[in-house]
Coordinates of C-alpha atoms in Angstrom, one line a residue:
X55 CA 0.0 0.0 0.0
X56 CA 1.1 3.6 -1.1
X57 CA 1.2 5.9 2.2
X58 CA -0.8 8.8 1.7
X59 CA 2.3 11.1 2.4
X60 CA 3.2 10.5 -1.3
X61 CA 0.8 13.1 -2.8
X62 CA 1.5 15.5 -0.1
X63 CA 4.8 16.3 0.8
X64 CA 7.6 17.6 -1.6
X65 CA 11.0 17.6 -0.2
X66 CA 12.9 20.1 -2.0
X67 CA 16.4 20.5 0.0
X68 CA 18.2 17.7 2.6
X69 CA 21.0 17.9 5.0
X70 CA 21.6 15.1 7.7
X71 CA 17.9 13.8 8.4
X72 CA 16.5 17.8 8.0
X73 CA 14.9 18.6 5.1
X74 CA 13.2 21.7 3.5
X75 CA 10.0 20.7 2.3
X76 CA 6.2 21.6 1.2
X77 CA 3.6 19.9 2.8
X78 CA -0.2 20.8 0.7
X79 CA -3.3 21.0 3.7
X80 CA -6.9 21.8 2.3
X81 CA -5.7 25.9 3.5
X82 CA -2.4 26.3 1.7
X83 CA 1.0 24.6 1.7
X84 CA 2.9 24.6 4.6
X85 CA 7.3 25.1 4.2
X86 CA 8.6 22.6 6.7
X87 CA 10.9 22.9 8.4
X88 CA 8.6 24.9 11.1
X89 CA 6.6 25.4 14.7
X90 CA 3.3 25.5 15.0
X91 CA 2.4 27.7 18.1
X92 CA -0.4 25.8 20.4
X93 CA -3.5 28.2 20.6
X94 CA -5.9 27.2 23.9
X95 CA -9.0 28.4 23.0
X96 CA -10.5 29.3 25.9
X97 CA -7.3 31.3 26.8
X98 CA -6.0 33.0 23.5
X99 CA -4.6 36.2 24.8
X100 CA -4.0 37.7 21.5
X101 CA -5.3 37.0 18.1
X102 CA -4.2 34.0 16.3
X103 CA -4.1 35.9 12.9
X104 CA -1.4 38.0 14.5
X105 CA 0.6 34.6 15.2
X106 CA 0.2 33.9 11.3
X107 CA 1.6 37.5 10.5
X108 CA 4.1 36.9 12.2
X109 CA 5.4 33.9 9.7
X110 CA 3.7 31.2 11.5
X111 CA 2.4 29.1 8.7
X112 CA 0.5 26.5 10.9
X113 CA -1.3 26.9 14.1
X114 CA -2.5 24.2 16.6
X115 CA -5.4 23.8 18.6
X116 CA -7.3 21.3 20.7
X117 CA -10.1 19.8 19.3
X118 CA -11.1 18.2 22.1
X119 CA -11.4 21.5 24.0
X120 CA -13.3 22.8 21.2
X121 CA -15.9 19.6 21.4
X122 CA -16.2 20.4 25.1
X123 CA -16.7 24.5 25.1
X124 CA -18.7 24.4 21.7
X125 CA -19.5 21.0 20.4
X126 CA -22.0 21.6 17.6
X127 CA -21.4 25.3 17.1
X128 CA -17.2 24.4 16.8
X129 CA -18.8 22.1 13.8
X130 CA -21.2 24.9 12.5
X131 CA -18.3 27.5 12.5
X132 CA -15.2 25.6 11.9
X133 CA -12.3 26.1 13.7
X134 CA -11.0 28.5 11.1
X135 CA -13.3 30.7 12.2
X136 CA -13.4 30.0 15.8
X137 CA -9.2 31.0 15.4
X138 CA -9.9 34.0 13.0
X139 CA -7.6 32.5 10.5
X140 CA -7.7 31.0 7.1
X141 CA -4.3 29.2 7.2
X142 CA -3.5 25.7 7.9
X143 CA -4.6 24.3 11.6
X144 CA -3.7 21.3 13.3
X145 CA -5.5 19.4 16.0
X146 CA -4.9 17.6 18.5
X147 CA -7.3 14.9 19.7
X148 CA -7.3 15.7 23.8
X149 CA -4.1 13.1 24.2
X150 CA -2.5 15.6 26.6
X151 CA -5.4 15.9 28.7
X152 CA -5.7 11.9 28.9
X153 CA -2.2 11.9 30.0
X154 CA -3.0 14.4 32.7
X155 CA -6.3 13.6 34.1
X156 CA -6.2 10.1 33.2
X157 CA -9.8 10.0 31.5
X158 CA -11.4 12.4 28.3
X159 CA -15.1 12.3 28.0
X160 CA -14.8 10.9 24.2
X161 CA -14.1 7.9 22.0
X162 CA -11.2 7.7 19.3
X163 CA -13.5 7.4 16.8
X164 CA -15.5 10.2 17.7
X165 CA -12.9 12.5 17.9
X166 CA -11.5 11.8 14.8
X167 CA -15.1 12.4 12.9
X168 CA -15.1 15.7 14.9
X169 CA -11.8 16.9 13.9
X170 CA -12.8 16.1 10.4
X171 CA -16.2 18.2 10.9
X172 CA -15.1 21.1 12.2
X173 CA -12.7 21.4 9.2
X174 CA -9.0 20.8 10.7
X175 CA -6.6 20.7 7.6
X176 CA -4.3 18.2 10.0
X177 CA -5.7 16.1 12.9
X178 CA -4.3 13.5 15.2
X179 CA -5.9 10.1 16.5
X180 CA -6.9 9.6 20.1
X181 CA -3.7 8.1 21.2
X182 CA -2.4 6.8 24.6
X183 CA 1.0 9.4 25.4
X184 CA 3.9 7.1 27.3
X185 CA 4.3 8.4 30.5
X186 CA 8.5 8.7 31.6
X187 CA 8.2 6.3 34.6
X188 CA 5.1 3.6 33.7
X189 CA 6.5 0.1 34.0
X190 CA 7.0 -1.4 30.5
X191 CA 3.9 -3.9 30.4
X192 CA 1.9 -1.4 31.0
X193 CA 3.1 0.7 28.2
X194 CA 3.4 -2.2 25.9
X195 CA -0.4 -2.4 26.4
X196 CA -0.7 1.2 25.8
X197 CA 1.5 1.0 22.7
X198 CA -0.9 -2.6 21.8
X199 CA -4.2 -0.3 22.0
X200 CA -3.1 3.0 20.5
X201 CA -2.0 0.9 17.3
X202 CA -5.6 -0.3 17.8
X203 CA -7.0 3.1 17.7
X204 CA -4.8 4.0 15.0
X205 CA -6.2 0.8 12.5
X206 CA -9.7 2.1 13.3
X207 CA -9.1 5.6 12.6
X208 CA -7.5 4.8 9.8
X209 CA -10.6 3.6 8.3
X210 CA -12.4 7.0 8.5
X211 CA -13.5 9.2 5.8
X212 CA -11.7 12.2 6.6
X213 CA -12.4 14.0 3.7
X214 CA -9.0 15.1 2.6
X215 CA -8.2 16.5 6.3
X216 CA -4.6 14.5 7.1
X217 CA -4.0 12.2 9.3
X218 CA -1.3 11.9 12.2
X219 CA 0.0 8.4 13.4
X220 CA 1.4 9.0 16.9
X221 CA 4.3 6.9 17.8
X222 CA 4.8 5.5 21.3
X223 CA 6.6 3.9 23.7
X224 CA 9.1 6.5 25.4
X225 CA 12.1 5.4 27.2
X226 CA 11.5 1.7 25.9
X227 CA 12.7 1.8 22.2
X228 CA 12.0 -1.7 21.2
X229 CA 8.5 -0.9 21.7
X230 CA 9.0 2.4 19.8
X231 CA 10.7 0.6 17.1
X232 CA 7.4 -1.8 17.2
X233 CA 4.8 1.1 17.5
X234 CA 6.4 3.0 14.3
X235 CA 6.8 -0.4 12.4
X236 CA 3.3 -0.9 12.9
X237 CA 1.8 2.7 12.7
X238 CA 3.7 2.7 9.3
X239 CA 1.8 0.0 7.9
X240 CA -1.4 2.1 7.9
X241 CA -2.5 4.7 5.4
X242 CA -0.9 7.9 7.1
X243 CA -0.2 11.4 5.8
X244 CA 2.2 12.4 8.7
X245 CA 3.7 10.6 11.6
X246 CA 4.6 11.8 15.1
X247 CA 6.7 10.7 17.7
X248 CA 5.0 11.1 20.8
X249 CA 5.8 11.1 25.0
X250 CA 9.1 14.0 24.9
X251 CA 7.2 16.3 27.1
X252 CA 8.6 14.3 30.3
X253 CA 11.5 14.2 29.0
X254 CA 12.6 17.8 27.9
X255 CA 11.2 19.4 30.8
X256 CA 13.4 17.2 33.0
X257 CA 16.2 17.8 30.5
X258 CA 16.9 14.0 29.2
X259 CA 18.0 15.3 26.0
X260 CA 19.7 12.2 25.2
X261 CA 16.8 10.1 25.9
X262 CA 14.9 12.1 23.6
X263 CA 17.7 11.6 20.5
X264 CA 17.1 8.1 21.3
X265 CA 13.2 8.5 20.8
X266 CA 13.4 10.3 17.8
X267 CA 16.2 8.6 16.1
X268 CA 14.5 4.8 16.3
X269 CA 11.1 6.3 15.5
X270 CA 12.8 7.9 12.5
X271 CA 14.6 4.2 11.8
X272 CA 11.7 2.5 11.5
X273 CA 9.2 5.1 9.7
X274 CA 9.6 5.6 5.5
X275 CA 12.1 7.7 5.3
X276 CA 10.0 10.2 3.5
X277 CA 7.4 10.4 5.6
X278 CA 6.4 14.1 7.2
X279 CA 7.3 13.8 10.9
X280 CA 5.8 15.7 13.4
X281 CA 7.3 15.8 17.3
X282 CA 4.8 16.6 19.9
X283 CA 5.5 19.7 22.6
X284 CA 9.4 20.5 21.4
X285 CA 9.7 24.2 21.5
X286 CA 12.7 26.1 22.4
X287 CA 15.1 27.6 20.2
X288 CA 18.3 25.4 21.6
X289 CA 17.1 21.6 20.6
X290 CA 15.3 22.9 17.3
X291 CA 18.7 22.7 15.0
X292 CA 19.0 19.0 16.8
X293 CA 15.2 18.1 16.0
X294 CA 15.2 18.9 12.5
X295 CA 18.6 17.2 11.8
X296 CA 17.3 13.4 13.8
X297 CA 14.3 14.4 10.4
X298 CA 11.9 16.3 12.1
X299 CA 10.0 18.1 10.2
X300 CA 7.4 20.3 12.1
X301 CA 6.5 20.4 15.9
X302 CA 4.1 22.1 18.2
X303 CA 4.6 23.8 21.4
X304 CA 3.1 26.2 23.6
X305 CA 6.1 27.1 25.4
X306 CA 5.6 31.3 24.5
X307 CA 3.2 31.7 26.1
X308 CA 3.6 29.4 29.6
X309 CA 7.2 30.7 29.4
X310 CA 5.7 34.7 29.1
X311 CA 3.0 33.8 32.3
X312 CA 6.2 32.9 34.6
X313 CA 7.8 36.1 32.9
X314 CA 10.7 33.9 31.4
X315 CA 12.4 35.5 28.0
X316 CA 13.1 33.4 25.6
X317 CA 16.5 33.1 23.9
X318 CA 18.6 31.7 21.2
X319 CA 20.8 29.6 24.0
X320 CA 18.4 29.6 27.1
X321 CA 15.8 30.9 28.7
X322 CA 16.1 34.0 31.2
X323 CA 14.0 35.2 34.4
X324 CA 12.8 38.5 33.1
X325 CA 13.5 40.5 36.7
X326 CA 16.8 38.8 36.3
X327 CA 17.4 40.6 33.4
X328 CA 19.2 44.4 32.9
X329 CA 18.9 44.5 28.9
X330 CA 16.8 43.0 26.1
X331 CA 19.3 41.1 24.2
X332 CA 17.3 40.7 20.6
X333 CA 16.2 42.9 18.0
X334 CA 12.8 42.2 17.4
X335 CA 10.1 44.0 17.2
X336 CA 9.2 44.1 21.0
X337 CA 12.8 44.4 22.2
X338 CA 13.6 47.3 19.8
X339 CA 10.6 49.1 20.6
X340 CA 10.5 48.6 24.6
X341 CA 13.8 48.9 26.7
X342 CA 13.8 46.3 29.7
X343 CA 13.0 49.0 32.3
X344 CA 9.9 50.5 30.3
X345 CA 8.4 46.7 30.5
X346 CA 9.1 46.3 34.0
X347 CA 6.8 49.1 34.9
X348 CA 4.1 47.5 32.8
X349 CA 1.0 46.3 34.4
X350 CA 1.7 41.9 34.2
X351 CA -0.9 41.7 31.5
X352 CA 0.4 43.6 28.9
X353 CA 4.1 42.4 30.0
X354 CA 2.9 38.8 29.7
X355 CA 1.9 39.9 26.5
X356 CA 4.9 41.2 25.4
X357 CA 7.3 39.2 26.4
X358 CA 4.9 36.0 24.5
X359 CA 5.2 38.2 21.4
X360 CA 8.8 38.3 22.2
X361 CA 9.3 34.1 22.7
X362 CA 7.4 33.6 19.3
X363 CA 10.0 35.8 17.1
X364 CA 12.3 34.1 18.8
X365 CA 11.5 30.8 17.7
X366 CA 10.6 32.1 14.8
X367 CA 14.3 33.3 14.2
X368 CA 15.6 29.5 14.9
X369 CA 13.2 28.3 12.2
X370 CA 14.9 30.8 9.8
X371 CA 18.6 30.1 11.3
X372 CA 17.9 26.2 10.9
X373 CA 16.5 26.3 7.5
X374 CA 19.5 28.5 6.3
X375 CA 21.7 25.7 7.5
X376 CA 20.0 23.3 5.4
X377 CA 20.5 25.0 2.2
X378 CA 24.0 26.3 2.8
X379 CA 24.9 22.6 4.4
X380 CA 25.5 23.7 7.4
X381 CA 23.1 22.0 9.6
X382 CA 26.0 19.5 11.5
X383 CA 27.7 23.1 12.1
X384 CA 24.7 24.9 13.8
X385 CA 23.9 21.5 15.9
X386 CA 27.8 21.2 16.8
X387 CA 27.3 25.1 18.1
X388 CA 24.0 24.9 19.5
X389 CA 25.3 21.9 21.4
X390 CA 27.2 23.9 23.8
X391 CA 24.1 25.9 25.3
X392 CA 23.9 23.3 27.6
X393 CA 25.7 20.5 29.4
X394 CA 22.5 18.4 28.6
X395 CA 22.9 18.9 25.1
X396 CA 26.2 18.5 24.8
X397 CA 25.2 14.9 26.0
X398 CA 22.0 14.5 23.1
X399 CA 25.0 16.2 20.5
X400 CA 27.1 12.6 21.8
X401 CA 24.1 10.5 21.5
X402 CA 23.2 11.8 18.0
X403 CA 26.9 10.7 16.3
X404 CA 26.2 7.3 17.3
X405 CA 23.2 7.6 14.4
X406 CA 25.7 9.0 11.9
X407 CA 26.4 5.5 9.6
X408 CA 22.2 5.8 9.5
X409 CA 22.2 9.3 8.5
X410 CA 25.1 9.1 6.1
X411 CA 22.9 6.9 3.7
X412 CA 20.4 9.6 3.4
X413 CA 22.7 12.8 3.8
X414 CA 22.7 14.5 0.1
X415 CA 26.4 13.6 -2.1
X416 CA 26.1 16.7 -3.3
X417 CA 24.2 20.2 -3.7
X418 CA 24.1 23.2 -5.9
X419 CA 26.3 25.3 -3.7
X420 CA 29.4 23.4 -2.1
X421 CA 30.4 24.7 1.2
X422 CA 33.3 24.3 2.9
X423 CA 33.1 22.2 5.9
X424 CA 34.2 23.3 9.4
X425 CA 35.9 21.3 12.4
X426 CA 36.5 22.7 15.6
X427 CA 36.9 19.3 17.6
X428 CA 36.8 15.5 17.8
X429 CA 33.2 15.1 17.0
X430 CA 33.4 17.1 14.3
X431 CA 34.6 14.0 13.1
X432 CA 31.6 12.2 12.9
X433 CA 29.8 14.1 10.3
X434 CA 28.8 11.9 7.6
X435 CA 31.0 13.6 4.9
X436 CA 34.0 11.9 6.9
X437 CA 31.8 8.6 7.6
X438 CA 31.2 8.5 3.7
X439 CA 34.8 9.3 2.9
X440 CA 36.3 6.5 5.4
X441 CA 33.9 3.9 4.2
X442 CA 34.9 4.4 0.2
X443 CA 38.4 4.5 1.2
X444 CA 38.7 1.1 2.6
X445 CA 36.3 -1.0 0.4
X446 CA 36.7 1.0 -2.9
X447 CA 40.4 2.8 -3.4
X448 CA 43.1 1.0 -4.4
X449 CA 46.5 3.0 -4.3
X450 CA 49.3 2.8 -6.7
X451 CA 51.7 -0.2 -6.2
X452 CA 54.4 1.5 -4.4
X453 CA 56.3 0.9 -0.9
X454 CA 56.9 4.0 0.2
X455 CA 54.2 6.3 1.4
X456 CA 55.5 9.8 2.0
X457 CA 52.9 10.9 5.0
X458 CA 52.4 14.8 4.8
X459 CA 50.7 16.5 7.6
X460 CA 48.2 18.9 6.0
X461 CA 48.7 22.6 5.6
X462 CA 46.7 25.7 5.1
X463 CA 47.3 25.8 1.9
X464 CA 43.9 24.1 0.1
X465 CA 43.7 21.9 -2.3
X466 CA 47.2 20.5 -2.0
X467 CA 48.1 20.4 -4.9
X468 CA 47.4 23.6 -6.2
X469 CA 50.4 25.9 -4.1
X470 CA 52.2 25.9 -1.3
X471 CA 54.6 23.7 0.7
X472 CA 52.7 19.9 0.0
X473 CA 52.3 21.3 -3.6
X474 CA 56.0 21.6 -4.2
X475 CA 56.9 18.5 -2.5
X476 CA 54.4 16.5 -5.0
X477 CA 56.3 18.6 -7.7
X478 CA 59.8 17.5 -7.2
X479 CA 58.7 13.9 -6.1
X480 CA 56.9 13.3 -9.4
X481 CA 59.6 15.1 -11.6
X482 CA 62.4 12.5 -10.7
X483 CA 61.6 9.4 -11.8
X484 CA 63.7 7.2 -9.7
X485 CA 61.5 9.0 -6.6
X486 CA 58.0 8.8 -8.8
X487 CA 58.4 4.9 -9.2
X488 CA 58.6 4.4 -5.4
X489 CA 57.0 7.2 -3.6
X490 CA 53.4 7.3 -2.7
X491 CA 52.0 10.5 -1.6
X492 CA 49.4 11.2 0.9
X493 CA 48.1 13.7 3.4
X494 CA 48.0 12.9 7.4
X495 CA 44.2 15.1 7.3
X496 CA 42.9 16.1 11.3
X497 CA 39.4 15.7 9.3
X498 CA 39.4 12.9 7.0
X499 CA 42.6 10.9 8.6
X500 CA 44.4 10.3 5.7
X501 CA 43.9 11.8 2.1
X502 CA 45.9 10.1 -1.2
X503 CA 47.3 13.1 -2.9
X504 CA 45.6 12.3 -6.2
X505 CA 42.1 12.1 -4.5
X506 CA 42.6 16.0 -3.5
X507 CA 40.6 17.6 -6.1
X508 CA 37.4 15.5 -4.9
X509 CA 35.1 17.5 -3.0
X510 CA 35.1 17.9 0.0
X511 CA 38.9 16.9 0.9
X512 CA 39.9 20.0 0.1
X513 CA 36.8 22.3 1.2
X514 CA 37.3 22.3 4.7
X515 CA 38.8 23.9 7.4
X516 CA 40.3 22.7 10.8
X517 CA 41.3 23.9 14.2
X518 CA 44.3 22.1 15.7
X519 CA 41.9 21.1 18.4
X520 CA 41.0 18.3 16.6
X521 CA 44.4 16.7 16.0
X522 CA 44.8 16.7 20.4
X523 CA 41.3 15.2 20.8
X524 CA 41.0 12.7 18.0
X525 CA 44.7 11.9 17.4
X526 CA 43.6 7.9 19.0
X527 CA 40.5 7.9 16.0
X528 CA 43.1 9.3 13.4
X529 CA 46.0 7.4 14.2
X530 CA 43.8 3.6 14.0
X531 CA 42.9 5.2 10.8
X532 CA 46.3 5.6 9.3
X533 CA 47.9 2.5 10.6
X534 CA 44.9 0.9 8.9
X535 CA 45.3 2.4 5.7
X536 CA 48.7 1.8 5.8
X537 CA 48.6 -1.8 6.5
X538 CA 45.9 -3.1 4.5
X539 CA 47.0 -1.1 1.2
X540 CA 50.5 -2.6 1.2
X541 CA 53.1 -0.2 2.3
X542 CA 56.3 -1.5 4.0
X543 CA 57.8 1.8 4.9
X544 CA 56.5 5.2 5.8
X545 CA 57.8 9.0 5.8
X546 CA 56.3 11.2 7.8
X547 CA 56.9 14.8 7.1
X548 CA 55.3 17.7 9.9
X549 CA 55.5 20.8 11.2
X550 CA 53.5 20.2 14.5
X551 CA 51.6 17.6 15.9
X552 CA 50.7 16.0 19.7
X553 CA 53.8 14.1 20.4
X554 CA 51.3 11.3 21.8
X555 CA 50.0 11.1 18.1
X556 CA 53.5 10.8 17.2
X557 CA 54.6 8.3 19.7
X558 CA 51.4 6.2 19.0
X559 CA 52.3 5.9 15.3
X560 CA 55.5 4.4 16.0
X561 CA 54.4 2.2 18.4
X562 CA 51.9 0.7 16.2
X563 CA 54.0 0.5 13.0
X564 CA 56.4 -1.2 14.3
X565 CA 54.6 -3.6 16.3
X566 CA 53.3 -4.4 12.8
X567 CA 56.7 -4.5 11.1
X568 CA 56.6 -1.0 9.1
X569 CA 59.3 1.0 8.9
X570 CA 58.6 4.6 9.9
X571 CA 60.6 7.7 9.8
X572 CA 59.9 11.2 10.9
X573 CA 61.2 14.4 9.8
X574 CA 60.0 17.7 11.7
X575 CA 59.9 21.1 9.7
X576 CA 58.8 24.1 9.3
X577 CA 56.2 24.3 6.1
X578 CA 58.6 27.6 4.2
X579 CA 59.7 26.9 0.8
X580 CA 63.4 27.3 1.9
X581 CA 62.4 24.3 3.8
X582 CA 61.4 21.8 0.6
X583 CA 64.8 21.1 -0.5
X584 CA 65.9 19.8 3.2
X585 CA 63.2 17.4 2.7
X586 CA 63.7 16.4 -0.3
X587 CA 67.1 15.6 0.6
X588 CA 66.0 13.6 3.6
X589 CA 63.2 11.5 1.6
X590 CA 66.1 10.9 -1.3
X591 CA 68.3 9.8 1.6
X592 CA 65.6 7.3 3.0
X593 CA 64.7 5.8 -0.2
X594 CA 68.6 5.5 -1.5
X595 CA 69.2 3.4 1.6
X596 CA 66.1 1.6 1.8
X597 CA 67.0 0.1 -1.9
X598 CA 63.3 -0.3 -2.9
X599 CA 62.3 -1.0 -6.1

């Protein structure tokens, strides 16, 4: 069976899992990634249109509140109407209040039928929300019967309104592995992982990668995905990149009643505060003393306002990453907000070999990639790189590999100190016939010289940082490379590098019976003829052929 998704979502650009794409809803199409901001509608404190203006493309609601405060008249006017909007809507099906109170005065079915009635261009099945700390049989029986809701609702006329399958099972992945294995063999237009609310506002940001990332394993990879209460500006670069494509939260406005401000990094007590660090609308107009002596209404108000531009302003930021190919570089950043994310940012790497298969090869504009430390690593440029190198590349049949430690100077060959090495190696031919060339890379390990030209193993730019905490990763790289393409002796040309990086090298060639030699230097083209010298030195008393 096709899944309904197919006619509905376009995805136009990728990086990692995130994606730019066009979802199409009975109101208009919908640019992913985005937020939609959770309206209450017995509580809206300002109008919804004014959300929409503000670049909003989809709102949320609660149809079950709707059922409850207006029941037939919600039906008669629509929720469009009821929201004073004529953009796309979401609904949710009274889930959160279940998880809450325990009990909602409604069947799946007939909240389903209701959604579609009053005219919701996106609504959600009844489904039973994992709770952090429930013992795992009784969530596998909450997992059993929301798959059971989900097969009935999925027989329902809806009319052309789309239809979200939740995904369950919180902390205990094999059951969310089940729940999205099952919920994907149903006639969906979006998917949503559900149960994170627990877990972000306790911090457990790696127990949320884990969520997300198995839901996302076991869904169609081109599925819409749709991640229930995220919403603050720190964990939306990571979101998108696990494949996230849109999520909900009402997090301006609970944030604005405790008179908490909203940032890119964090979120700040607003009598805390001395300035107004953001240049929206709000903070340009107001200074932070002005607000202060506001009456808590209209300071609620603004500060609300205030929250939503700034998650408005990550959406922009993320998407930006996307299309420049940037997204791994805004996550890396983003990561250090917090301690807690720095742990999800560790989590996430261990999903790269998954999210290298579906990372683009290549995209109209090619960036150049950045590494500030060890995990920088993990990106699946250098995951792609590493695997082609060692099942596809076969180097020329030479014994000597003349090791060059990379230089500023990009690509290698085109300039500089490497470049004039490579030029007086391959212009004598008693050095050309034994000599291999390659460079000792702090991102990609080890790069043959003739591969430089290939994007990106020249498009990128490092901070010795990565050398001191990756020098184990890089080292088991090139001893691997080394050894399993055939060399029997190695020269090893540098201007700096840890001396543990050196030490290890030796070590581990010659526990393996390589020869290695090293020759320290400073990378000035008065220097290239002392090299030369040394390399023709080595190779005359070596005597290989």
């Amino acid at each position: 069976m096709q899944n309904a998704f197919h006619d509905k979502f376009e995805i136009l650009e990728k990086d990692l899992l995130g994606r730019i794409g066009i979802l199409e809803t009975n109101h208009g199409k919908i640019e992913t990634p985005t937020l939609a901001p959770v309206i209450n509608i017995s509580k809206i404190l300002f109008p919804p249109k004014d959300i929409v203006e503000m670049g909003f493309p989809l709102l949320m609601t609660n149809s079950y509140l709707i059922k409850r405060n207006y029941d037939n008249i919600g039906i008669e006017a629509g929720v469009h109407k009821l929201l004073g909007v004529n953009t796309p809507v979401m609904t949710d099906s009274g889930a959160y209040q279940l998880m809450i109170y325990g009990n909602v005065e409604i069947t799946p079915k007939e909240i389903v039928e209701y959604q579609v009635n009053i005219g919701s261009d996106i609504g959600v099945i009844l489904d039973i929300p994992t709770k952090y700390d429930t013992p795992y049989y009784i969530v596998k029986e909450e997992v059993k019967e929301t798959i059971r809701r989900a097969i009935e609702a999925s027989k329902i006329d809806r009319k052309n309104m789309l239809l979200v399958g939740p995904i369950q099972g919180g902390r205990y992945l094999n059951l969310v592995a089940y729940s999205a294995n099952e919920m994907s063999k149903l006639n969906f237009d979006l998917y949503a992982v559900g149960g994170p609310t627990q877990i972000m506002e306790n911090y457990k940001f790696t127990d949320l990668v884990r969520l997300v990332m198995i839901a996302k394993m076991n869904l169609p990879i081109g599925a819409p995905l749709h991640l229930f209460g995220a919403g603050h500006p720190f964990l939306i670069p990571l979101i998108v990149a696990m494949g996230v494509d849109m999520f909900d939260s009402s997090s301006y406005i609970l944030y604005a009643r405790d008179l908490r401000y909203i940032t890119s990094t964090r979120t700040l007590r607003f009598h805390d505060m001395r300035n107004l660090p953001c240049n929206c609308p709000i903070c340009s107009k107001w200074t932070h003393n002005e607000m202060k002596k506001l009456p808590r209404q209209k300071l609620v108000k603004l500060i609300a306002i205030h929250n939503l531009y700034a998650l408005s302003e990550e959406i922009k930021r993320t998407k930006e990453a996307i299309h420049e190919g940037r997204l791994w570089e805004l996550v890396e950043m983003k990561a250090k907000s917090h301690p807690s994310l720095q742990n999800a940012f560790l989590e996430f790497r261990k999903y790269t070999s998954f999210i290298e298969k579906y990372h683009p090869d290549t995209r109209g504009a090619l960036p150049g990639l950045f590494f500030y430390s060890a995990i920088s690593r993990y990106r699946p440029e250098v995951i792609r790189y590493l695997k082609k190198l060692k099942d596809n590349y076969k180097p020329p049949p030479k014994k000597i590999l003349l090791l060059i430690k990379e230089s500023e100077q990009k690509p290698f060959t085109r300039g500089g100190f490497i470049s004039d090495i490579y030029s007086h190696i391959y212009s004598n031919k008693k050095l050309s016939k034994k000599i291999h060339i390659a460079v000792l890379s702090s991102a990609y390990s080890i790069i043959p010289l003739e591969l430089d030209g290939f994007y990106p193993l020249s498009q990128y730019e490092t901070s010795y940082n990565v050398l001191e905490t990756a020098y184990h990763e890089i080292t088991s790289d090139v001893v691997w490379y080394i050894v399993n393409k055939g060399y029997s002796t190695i020269i090893l040309i540098y201007d700096v590098l840890p001396p543990e990086m050196v030490e290890e090298l030796k070590y581990k060639l010659h526990e393996r019976g390589i020869k290695i030699f090293f020759f320290k230097t400073l990378y000035q083209g008065k220097e290239t003829d002392k090299v030369i010298s040394y390399i023709n030195s080595i190779s005359q008393n070596l005597n290989i052929q």
